[in-house]
């Protein structure tokens, strides 16, 4: 049952990652112009990449250690944190 949940989460995250990749490579699609919009898209792209990576690692942990099945999802709260902190520091 957990594999279905992980697969659904992963599908949604990969779709978001693909959408942000398209926006990153085609900045003309953005509503706003300028460095701020491109930087925000770049930050979201990085955070999305880290989320996909964290979910793949969490899924591997859940398969390897079934007792930790849903606890491994806590990685999704921890892994993207450095990207958010970096974004806040550069905004100041």
mmCIF file of N, CA and C in Angstrom:
data_model
loop_
_atom_site.group_PDB
_atom_site.id
_atom_site.type_symbol
_atom_site.label_atom_id
_atom_site.label_comp_id
_atom_site.label_asym_id
_atom_site.label_seq_id
_atom_site.Cartn_x
_atom_site.Cartn_y
_atom_site.Cartn_z
ATOM 1 N N UNK A 1 0.817 -1.196 0.000
ATOM 2 C CA UNK A 1 0.000 0.000 0.000
ATOM 3 C C UNK A 1 0.863 1.263 0.000
ATOM 4 N N UNK A 2 1.960 1.248 0.728
ATOM 5 C CA UNK A 2 2.842 2.404 0.799
ATOM 6 C C UNK A 2 3.481 2.739 -0.542
ATOM 7 N N UNK A 3 3.767 1.698 -1.338
ATOM 8 C CA UNK A 3 4.396 1.933 -2.637
ATOM 9 C C UNK A 3 3.490 2.752 -3.546
ATOM 10 N N UNK A 4 2.200 2.513 -3.458
ATOM 11 C CA UNK A 4 1.242 3.287 -4.267
ATOM 12 C C UNK A 4 1.247 4.756 -3.836
ATOM 13 N N UNK A 5 1.297 4.997 -2.537
ATOM 14 C CA UNK A 5 1.332 6.362 -2.026
ATOM 15 C C UNK A 5 2.608 7.073 -2.461
ATOM 16 N N UNK A 6 3.742 6.396 -2.313
ATOM 17 C CA UNK A 6 5.021 6.978 -2.725
ATOM 18 C C UNK A 6 5.021 7.253 -4.228
ATOM 19 N N UNK A 7 4.471 6.340 -5.008
ATOM 20 C CA UNK A 7 4.436 6.527 -6.459
ATOM 21 C C UNK A 7 3.585 7.731 -6.853
ATOM 22 N N UNK A 8 2.463 7.902 -6.165
ATOM 23 C CA UNK A 8 1.603 9.046 -6.447
ATOM 24 C C UNK A 8 2.301 10.358 -6.112
ATOM 25 N N UNK A 9 2.950 10.389 -4.950
ATOM 26 C CA UNK A 9 3.714 11.585 -4.573
ATOM 27 C C UNK A 9 4.818 11.875 -5.582
ATOM 28 N N UNK A 10 5.538 10.835 -5.963
ATOM 29 C CA UNK A 10 6.644 11.003 -6.901
ATOM 30 C C UNK A 10 6.147 11.502 -8.260
ATOM 31 N N UNK A 11 5.020 10.980 -8.727
ATOM 32 C CA UNK A 11 4.475 11.428 -10.019
ATOM 33 C C UNK A 11 4.142 12.919 -9.975
ATOM 34 N N UNK A 12 3.511 13.359 -8.895
ATOM 35 C CA UNK A 12 3.184 14.778 -8.768
ATOM 36 C C UNK A 12 4.420 15.654 -8.706
ATOM 37 N N UNK A 13 5.421 15.203 -7.963
ATOM 38 C CA UNK A 13 6.648 15.999 -7.832
ATOM 39 C C UNK A 13 7.435 16.049 -9.135
ATOM 40 N N UNK A 14 7.447 14.945 -9.870
ATOM 41 C CA UNK A 14 8.161 14.932 -11.153
ATOM 42 C C UNK A 14 7.457 15.847 -12.157
ATOM 43 N N UNK A 15 6.114 15.860 -12.134
ATOM 44 C CA UNK A 15 5.375 16.772 -13.021
ATOM 45 C C UNK A 15 5.682 18.234 -12.686
ATOM 46 N N UNK A 16 5.738 18.560 -11.402
ATOM 47 C CA UNK A 16 6.072 19.934 -10.987
ATOM 48 C C UNK A 16 7.500 20.283 -11.413
ATOM 49 N N UNK A 17 8.413 19.334 -11.234
ATOM 50 C CA UNK A 17 9.798 19.534 -11.633
ATOM 51 C C UNK A 17 9.890 19.796 -13.146
ATOM 52 N N UNK A 18 9.144 19.017 -13.928
ATOM 53 C CA UNK A 18 9.158 19.195 -15.387
ATOM 54 C C UNK A 18 8.593 20.563 -15.769
ATOM 55 N N UNK A 19 7.521 20.971 -15.095
ATOM 56 C CA UNK A 19 6.926 22.277 -15.381
ATOM 57 C C UNK A 19 7.931 23.403 -15.088
ATOM 58 N N UNK A 20 8.616 23.304 -13.946
ATOM 59 C CA UNK A 20 9.590 24.340 -13.588
ATOM 60 C C UNK A 20 10.797 24.318 -14.527
ATOM 61 N N UNK A 21 11.144 23.148 -15.029
ATOM 62 C CA UNK A 21 12.241 23.066 -16.000
ATOM 63 C C UNK A 21 11.861 23.806 -17.279
ATOM 64 N N UNK A 22 10.625 23.635 -17.706
ATOM 65 C CA UNK A 22 10.161 24.346 -18.902
ATOM 66 C C UNK A 22 10.190 25.852 -18.670
ATOM 67 N N UNK A 23 9.726 26.287 -17.493
ATOM 68 C CA UNK A 23 9.755 27.719 -17.193
ATOM 69 C C UNK A 23 11.185 28.251 -17.083
ATOM 70 N N UNK A 24 12.079 27.424 -16.566
ATOM 71 C CA UNK A 24 13.477 27.851 -16.426
ATOM 72 C C UNK A 24 14.149 28.006 -17.788
ATOM 73 N N UNK A 25 13.852 27.099 -18.690
ATOM 74 C CA UNK A 25 14.504 27.144 -20.003
ATOM 75 C C UNK A 25 13.798 28.074 -20.984
ATOM 76 N N UNK A 26 12.550 28.465 -20.675
ATOM 77 C CA UNK A 26 11.802 29.370 -21.538
ATOM 78 C C UNK A 26 11.259 30.522 -20.697
ATOM 79 N N UNK A 27 12.102 31.494 -20.346
ATOM 80 C CA UNK A 27 11.662 32.585 -19.480
ATOM 81 C C UNK A 27 10.573 33.466 -20.086
ATOM 82 N N UNK A 28 10.348 33.375 -21.384
ATOM 83 C CA UNK A 28 9.290 34.178 -22.007
ATOM 84 C C UNK A 28 7.906 33.747 -21.523
ATOM 85 N N UNK A 29 7.784 32.552 -20.963
ATOM 86 C CA UNK A 29 6.500 32.068 -20.459
ATOM 87 C C UNK A 29 6.126 32.684 -19.116
ATOM 88 N N UNK A 30 7.078 33.297 -18.440
ATOM 89 C CA UNK A 30 6.796 33.902 -17.143
ATOM 90 C C UNK A 30 5.969 35.170 -17.317
ATOM 91 N N UNK A 31 5.044 35.390 -16.388
ATOM 92 C CA UNK A 31 4.222 36.608 -16.446
ATOM 93 C C UNK A 31 5.057 37.847 -16.174
ATOM 94 N N UNK A 32 5.986 37.729 -15.245
ATOM 95 C CA UNK A 32 6.835 38.857 -14.867
ATOM 96 C C UNK A 32 8.177 38.744 -15.583
ATOM 97 N N UNK A 33 8.750 39.877 -15.917
ATOM 98 C CA UNK A 33 10.076 39.907 -16.505
ATOM 99 C C UNK A 33 11.075 40.341 -15.447
ATOM 100 N N UNK A 34 12.313 40.077 -15.700
ATOM 101 C CA UNK A 34 13.344 40.576 -14.817
ATOM 102 C C UNK A 34 14.056 39.489 -14.046
ATOM 103 N N UNK A 35 15.093 39.965 -13.346
ATOM 104 C CA UNK A 35 15.932 39.044 -12.584
ATOM 105 C C UNK A 35 15.196 38.387 -11.435
ATOM 106 N N UNK A 36 14.307 39.114 -10.785
ATOM 107 C CA UNK A 36 13.605 38.570 -9.618
ATOM 108 C C UNK A 36 12.749 37.362 -10.003
ATOM 109 N N UNK A 37 12.046 37.457 -11.120
ATOM 110 C CA UNK A 37 11.202 36.346 -11.566
ATOM 111 C C UNK A 37 12.050 35.144 -11.952
ATOM 112 N N UNK A 38 13.156 35.394 -12.643
ATOM 113 C CA UNK A 38 14.040 34.282 -13.025
ATOM 114 C C UNK A 38 14.683 33.654 -11.799
ATOM 115 N N UNK A 39 15.079 34.467 -10.824
ATOM 116 C CA UNK A 39 15.682 33.937 -9.606
ATOM 117 C C UNK A 39 14.669 33.099 -8.827
ATOM 118 N N UNK A 40 13.425 33.566 -8.743
ATOM 119 C CA UNK A 40 12.386 32.814 -8.031
ATOM 120 C C UNK A 40 12.129 31.471 -8.724
ATOM 121 N N UNK A 41 12.088 31.482 -10.057
ATOM 122 C CA UNK A 41 11.903 30.236 -10.804
ATOM 123 C C UNK A 41 13.083 29.301 -10.577
ATOM 124 N N UNK A 42 14.278 29.848 -10.573
ATOM 125 C CA UNK A 42 15.486 29.044 -10.319
ATOM 126 C C UNK A 42 15.447 28.430 -8.925
ATOM 127 N N UNK A 43 15.036 29.200 -7.931
ATOM 128 C CA UNK A 43 14.942 28.684 -6.561
ATOM 129 C C UNK A 43 13.887 27.590 -6.446
ATOM 130 N N UNK A 44 12.743 27.799 -7.071
ATOM 131 C CA UNK A 44 11.696 26.777 -7.050
ATOM 132 C C UNK A 44 12.137 25.514 -7.770
ATOM 133 N N UNK A 45 12.894 25.683 -8.850
ATOM 134 C CA UNK A 45 13.431 24.546 -9.594
ATOM 135 C C UNK A 45 14.382 23.734 -8.716
ATOM 136 N N UNK A 46 15.273 24.421 -8.015
ATOM 137 C CA UNK A 46 16.216 23.744 -7.128
ATOM 138 C C UNK A 46 15.483 23.035 -6.001
ATOM 139 N N UNK A 47 14.505 23.707 -5.412
ATOM 140 C CA UNK A 47 13.738 23.094 -4.321
ATOM 141 C C UNK A 47 12.964 21.872 -4.827
ATOM 142 N N UNK A 48 12.415 21.954 -6.016
ATOM 143 C CA UNK A 48 11.685 20.830 -6.587
ATOM 144 C C UNK A 48 12.613 19.653 -6.851
ATOM 145 N N UNK A 49 13.796 19.953 -7.364
ATOM 146 C CA UNK A 49 14.798 18.897 -7.593
ATOM 147 C C UNK A 49 15.152 18.202 -6.287
ATOM 148 N N UNK A 50 15.366 18.983 -5.233
ATOM 149 C CA UNK A 50 15.698 18.403 -3.931
ATOM 150 C C UNK A 50 14.540 17.583 -3.370
ATOM 151 N N UNK A 51 13.307 18.020 -3.609
ATOM 152 C CA UNK A 51 12.149 17.259 -3.153
ATOM 153 C C UNK A 51 12.058 15.908 -3.855
ATOM 154 N N UNK A 52 12.276 15.891 -5.161
ATOM 155 C CA UNK A 52 12.245 14.625 -5.905
ATOM 156 C C UNK A 52 13.348 13.701 -5.391
ATOM 157 N N UNK A 53 14.520 14.249 -5.208
ATOM 158 C CA UNK A 53 15.637 13.449 -4.700
ATOM 159 C C UNK A 53 15.337 12.909 -3.300
ATOM 160 N N UNK A 54 14.786 13.744 -2.431
ATOM 161 C CA UNK A 54 14.445 13.312 -1.073
ATOM 162 C C UNK A 54 13.383 12.224 -1.089
ATOM 163 N N UNK A 55 12.418 12.328 -1.981
ATOM 164 C CA UNK A 55 11.377 11.314 -2.038
ATOM 165 C C UNK A 55 11.915 9.981 -2.550
ATOM 166 N N UNK A 56 12.816 10.023 -3.510
ATOM 167 C CA UNK A 56 13.426 8.782 -4.001
ATOM 168 C C UNK A 56 14.221 8.117 -2.873
ATOM 169 N N UNK A 57 14.963 8.910 -2.113
ATOM 170 C CA UNK A 57 15.718 8.363 -0.979
ATOM 171 C C UNK A 57 14.767 7.821 0.088
ATOM 172 N N UNK A 58 13.691 8.553 0.365
ATOM 173 C CA UNK A 58 12.707 8.098 1.352
ATOM 174 C C UNK A 58 12.059 6.792 0.909
ATOM 175 N N UNK A 59 11.778 6.668 -0.366
ATOM 176 C CA UNK A 59 11.185 5.440 -0.890
ATOM 177 C C UNK A 59 12.155 4.272 -0.744
ATOM 178 N N UNK A 60 13.429 4.518 -1.027
ATOM 179 C CA UNK A 60 14.439 3.466 -0.868
ATOM 180 C C UNK A 60 14.551 3.040 0.602
ATOM 181 N N UNK A 61 14.506 4.005 1.503
ATOM 182 C CA UNK A 61 14.556 3.683 2.937
ATOM 183 C C UNK A 61 13.326 2.879 3.333
ATOM 184 N N UNK A 62 12.159 3.276 2.839
ATOM 185 C CA UNK A 62 10.923 2.559 3.173
ATOM 186 C C UNK A 62 10.948 1.122 2.657
ATOM 187 N N UNK A 63 11.553 0.912 1.506
ATOM 188 C CA UNK A 63 11.656 -0.446 0.982
ATOM 189 C C UNK A 63 12.685 -1.271 1.751
ATOM 190 N N UNK A 64 13.770 -0.633 2.143
ATOM 191 C CA UNK A 64 14.840 -1.351 2.849
ATOM 192 C C UNK A 64 14.472 -1.648 4.298
ATOM 193 N N UNK A 65 13.788 -0.723 4.960
ATOM 194 C CA UNK A 65 13.426 -0.870 6.374
ATOM 195 C C UNK A 65 11.921 -0.613 6.503
ATOM 196 N N UNK A 66 11.102 -1.631 6.341
ATOM 197 C CA UNK A 66 9.648 -1.432 6.349
ATOM 198 C C UNK A 66 9.091 -0.798 7.630
ATOM 199 N N UNK A 67 9.784 -0.923 8.739
ATOM 200 C CA UNK A 67 9.316 -0.321 9.986
ATOM 201 C C UNK A 67 9.298 1.204 9.876
ATOM 202 N N UNK A 68 10.202 1.763 9.107
ATOM 203 C CA UNK A 68 10.309 3.220 8.942
ATOM 204 C C UNK A 68 9.505 3.748 7.762
ATOM 205 N N UNK A 69 8.584 2.965 7.259
ATOM 206 C CA UNK A 69 7.905 3.269 6.007
ATOM 207 C C UNK A 69 7.484 4.735 5.872
ATOM 208 N N UNK A 70 6.548 5.211 6.660
ATOM 209 C CA UNK A 70 6.080 6.585 6.491
ATOM 210 C C UNK A 70 6.948 7.604 7.227
ATOM 211 N N UNK A 71 7.745 7.157 8.176
ATOM 212 C CA UNK A 71 8.651 8.081 8.860
ATOM 213 C C UNK A 71 9.729 8.596 7.906
ATOM 214 N N UNK A 72 10.037 7.825 6.889
ATOM 215 C CA UNK A 72 11.048 8.272 5.924
ATOM 216 C C UNK A 72 10.592 9.510 5.161
ATOM 217 N N UNK A 73 9.289 9.774 5.145
ATOM 218 C CA UNK A 73 8.774 10.975 4.462
ATOM 219 C C UNK A 73 9.194 12.263 5.170
ATOM 220 N N UNK A 74 9.690 12.150 6.386
ATOM 221 C CA UNK A 74 10.180 13.335 7.092
ATOM 222 C C UNK A 74 11.369 13.974 6.370
ATOM 223 N N UNK A 75 12.013 13.213 5.509
ATOM 224 C CA UNK A 75 13.098 13.783 4.692
ATOM 225 C C UNK A 75 12.596 14.933 3.830
ATOM 226 N N UNK A 76 11.328 14.896 3.451
ATOM 227 C CA UNK A 76 10.773 15.969 2.620
ATOM 228 C C UNK A 76 10.732 17.298 3.354
ATOM 229 N N UNK A 77 10.728 17.256 4.670
ATOM 230 C CA UNK A 77 10.726 18.491 5.459
ATOM 231 C C UNK A 77 12.138 18.994 5.720
ATOM 232 N N UNK A 78 13.115 18.094 5.634
ATOM 233 C CA UNK A 78 14.483 18.449 6.012
ATOM 234 C C UNK A 78 15.348 18.831 4.815
ATOM 235 N N UNK A 79 15.270 18.072 3.740
ATOM 236 C CA UNK A 79 16.201 18.245 2.619
ATOM 237 C C UNK A 79 16.090 19.603 1.930
ATOM 238 N N UNK A 80 14.902 20.107 1.592
ATOM 239 C CA UNK A 80 14.842 21.399 0.896
ATOM 240 C C UNK A 80 15.145 22.598 1.793
ATOM 241 N N UNK A 81 15.282 22.398 3.065
ATOM 242 C CA UNK A 81 15.502 23.489 4.013
ATOM 243 C C UNK A 81 16.716 24.357 3.664
ATOM 244 N N UNK A 82 17.873 23.778 3.320
ATOM 245 C CA UNK A 82 19.026 24.643 2.961
ATOM 246 C C UNK A 82 18.742 25.584 1.796
ATOM 247 N N UNK A 83 17.957 25.137 0.826
ATOM 248 C CA UNK A 83 17.626 26.012 -0.313
ATOM 249 C C UNK A 83 16.780 27.192 0.151
ATOM 250 N N UNK A 84 15.850 26.950 1.063
ATOM 251 C CA UNK A 84 15.018 28.042 1.591
ATOM 252 C C UNK A 84 15.859 29.028 2.389
ATOM 253 N N UNK A 85 16.779 28.509 3.187
ATOM 254 C CA UNK A 85 17.634 29.390 3.984
ATOM 255 C C UNK A 85 18.520 30.242 3.089
ATOM 256 N N UNK A 86 19.047 29.656 2.024
ATOM 257 C CA UNK A 86 19.890 30.404 1.093
ATOM 258 C C UNK A 86 19.081 31.500 0.405
ATOM 259 N N UNK A 87 17.836 31.183 0.051
ATOM 260 C CA UNK A 87 16.974 32.159 -0.606
ATOM 261 C C UNK A 87 16.675 33.334 0.329
ATOM 262 N N UNK A 88 16.469 33.056 1.607
ATOM 263 C CA UNK A 88 16.195 34.135 2.566
ATOM 264 C C UNK A 88 17.417 35.009 2.753
ATOM 265 N N UNK A 89 18.597 34.387 2.791
ATOM 266 C CA UNK A 89 19.835 35.178 2.979
ATOM 267 C C UNK A 89 20.089 36.089 1.795
ATOM 268 N N UNK A 90 19.834 35.613 0.580
ATOM 269 C CA UNK A 90 20.097 36.443 -0.603
ATOM 270 C C UNK A 90 19.038 37.528 -0.757
ATOM 271 N N UNK A 91 17.853 37.330 -0.174
ATOM 272 C CA UNK A 91 16.791 38.344 -0.266
ATOM 273 C C UNK A 91 17.094 39.553 0.609
ATOM 274 N N UNK A 92 17.885 39.379 1.629
ATOM 275 C CA UNK A 92 18.194 40.495 2.551
ATOM 276 C C UNK A 92 19.175 41.434 2.001
#
